[in-house]
Coordinates of N, CA, C and O in Angstrom, one line a residue:
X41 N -38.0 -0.9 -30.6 CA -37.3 -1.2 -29.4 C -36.3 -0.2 -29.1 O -36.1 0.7 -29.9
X42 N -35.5 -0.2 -27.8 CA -35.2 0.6 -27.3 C -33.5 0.4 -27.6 O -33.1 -0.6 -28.1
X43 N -32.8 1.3 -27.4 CA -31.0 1.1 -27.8 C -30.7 0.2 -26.4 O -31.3 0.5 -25.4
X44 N -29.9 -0.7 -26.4 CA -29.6 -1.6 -24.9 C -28.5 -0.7 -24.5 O -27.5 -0.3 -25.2
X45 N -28.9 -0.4 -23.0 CA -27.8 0.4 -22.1 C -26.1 -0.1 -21.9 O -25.2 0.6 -21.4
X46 N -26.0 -1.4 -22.4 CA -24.8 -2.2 -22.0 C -24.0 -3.1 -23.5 O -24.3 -4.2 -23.9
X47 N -23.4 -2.4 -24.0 CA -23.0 -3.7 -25.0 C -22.1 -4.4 -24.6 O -21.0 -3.8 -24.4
X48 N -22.2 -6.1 -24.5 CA -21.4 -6.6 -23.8 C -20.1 -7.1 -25.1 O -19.1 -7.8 -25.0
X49 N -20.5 -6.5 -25.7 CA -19.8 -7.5 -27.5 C -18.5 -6.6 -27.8 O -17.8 -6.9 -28.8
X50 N -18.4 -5.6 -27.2 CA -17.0 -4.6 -27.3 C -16.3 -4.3 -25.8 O -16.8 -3.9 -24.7
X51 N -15.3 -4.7 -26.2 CA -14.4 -4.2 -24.8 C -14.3 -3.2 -24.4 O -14.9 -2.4 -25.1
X52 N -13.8 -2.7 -23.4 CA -14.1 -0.9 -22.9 C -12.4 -0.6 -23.3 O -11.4 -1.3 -23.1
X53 N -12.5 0.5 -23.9 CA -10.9 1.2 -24.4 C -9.8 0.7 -23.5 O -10.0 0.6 -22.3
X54 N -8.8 0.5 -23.8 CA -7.3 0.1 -23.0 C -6.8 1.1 -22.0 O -6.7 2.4 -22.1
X55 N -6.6 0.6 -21.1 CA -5.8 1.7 -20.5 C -4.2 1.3 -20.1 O -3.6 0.2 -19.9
X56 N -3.9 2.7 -20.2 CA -1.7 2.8 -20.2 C -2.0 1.9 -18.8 O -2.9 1.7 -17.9
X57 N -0.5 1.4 -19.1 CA 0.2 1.0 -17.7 C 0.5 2.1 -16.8 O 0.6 2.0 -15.6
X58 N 0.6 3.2 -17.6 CA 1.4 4.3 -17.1 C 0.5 5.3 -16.2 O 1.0 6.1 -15.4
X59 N -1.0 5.0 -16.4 CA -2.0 5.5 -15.6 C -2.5 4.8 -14.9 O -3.6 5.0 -14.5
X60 N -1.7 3.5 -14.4 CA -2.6 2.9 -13.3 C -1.6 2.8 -12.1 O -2.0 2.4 -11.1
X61 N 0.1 3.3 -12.2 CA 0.8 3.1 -11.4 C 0.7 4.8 -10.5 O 0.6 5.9 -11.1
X62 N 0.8 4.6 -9.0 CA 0.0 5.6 -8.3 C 1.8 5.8 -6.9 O 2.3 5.1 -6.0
X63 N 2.1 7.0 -7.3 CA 3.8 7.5 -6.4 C 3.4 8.0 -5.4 O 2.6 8.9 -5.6
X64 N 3.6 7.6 -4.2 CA 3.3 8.3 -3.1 C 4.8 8.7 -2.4 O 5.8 8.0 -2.5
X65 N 4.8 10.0 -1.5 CA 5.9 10.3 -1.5 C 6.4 9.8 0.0 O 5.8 10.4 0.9
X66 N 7.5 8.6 0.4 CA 7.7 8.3 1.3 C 8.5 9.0 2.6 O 9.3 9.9 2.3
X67 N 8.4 8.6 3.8 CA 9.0 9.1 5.1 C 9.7 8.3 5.8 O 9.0 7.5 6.4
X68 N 11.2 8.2 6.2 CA 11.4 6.6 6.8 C 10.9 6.5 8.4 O 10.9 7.4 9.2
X69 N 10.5 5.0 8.6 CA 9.4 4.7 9.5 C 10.3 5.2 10.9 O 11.5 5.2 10.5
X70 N 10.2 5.6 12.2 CA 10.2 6.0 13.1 C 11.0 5.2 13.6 O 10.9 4.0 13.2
X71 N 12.0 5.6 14.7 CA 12.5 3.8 15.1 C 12.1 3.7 16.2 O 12.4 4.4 17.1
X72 N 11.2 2.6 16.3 CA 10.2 2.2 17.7 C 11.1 2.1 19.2 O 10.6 2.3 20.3
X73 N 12.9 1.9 18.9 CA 12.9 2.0 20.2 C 14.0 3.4 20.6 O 14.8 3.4 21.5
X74 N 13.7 4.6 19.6 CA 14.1 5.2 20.1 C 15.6 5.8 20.0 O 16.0 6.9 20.4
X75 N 16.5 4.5 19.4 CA 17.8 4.0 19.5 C 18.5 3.5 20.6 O 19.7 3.5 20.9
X76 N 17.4 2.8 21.5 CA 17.9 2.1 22.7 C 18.1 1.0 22.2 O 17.7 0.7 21.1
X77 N 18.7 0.1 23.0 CA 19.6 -1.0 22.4 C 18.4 -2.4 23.6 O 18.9 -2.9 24.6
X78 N 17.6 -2.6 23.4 CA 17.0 -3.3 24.3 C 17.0 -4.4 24.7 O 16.2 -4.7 25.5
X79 N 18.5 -5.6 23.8 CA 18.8 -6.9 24.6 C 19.1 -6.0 25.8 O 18.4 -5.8 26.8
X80 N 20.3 -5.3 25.7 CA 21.0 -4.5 26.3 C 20.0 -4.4 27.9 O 20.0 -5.1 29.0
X81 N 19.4 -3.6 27.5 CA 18.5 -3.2 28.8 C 17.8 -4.4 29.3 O 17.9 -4.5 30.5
X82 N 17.0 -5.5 28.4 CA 16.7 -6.7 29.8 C 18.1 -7.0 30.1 O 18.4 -6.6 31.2
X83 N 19.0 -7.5 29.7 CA 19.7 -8.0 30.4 C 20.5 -7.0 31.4 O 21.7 -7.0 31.6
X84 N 19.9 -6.3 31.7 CA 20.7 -5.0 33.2 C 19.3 -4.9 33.6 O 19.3 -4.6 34.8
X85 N 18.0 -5.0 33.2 CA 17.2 -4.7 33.8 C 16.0 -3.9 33.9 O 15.0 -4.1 34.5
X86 N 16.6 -2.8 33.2 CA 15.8 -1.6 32.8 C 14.6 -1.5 32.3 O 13.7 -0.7 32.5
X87 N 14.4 -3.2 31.2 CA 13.1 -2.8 30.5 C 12.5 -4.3 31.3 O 13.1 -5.4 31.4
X88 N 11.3 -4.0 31.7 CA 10.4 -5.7 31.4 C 9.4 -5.7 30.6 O 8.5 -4.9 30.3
X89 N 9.6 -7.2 30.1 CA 8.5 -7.7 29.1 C 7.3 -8.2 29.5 O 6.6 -8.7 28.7
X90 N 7.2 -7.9 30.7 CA 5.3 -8.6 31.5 C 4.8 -7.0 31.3 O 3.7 -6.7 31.6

């Protein structure tokens, strides 16, 4: 008979914690309004929300 492709009877080797944690290097997010103050503006009018 032939050698079985799969032994299910042994665990597969350990791996570090230390190789599964993945750093990506951050950018801070954009500020969507620009630094406009936008209660501000509906209430004068400037922006609409329709």
């Amino acid at each position: 008979m032939s050698e079985p492709v799969n032994d299910y009877r042994r665990l597969p080797d350990a791996v570090r914690l230390e190789d599964t944690v993945t750093s990506v290097p951050g950018t801070p997010a954009a500020d969507p309004d620009a630094g406009r103050n936008i209660d501000q503006d509906l209430a004068v009018g400037v922006r609409d929300l329709g």
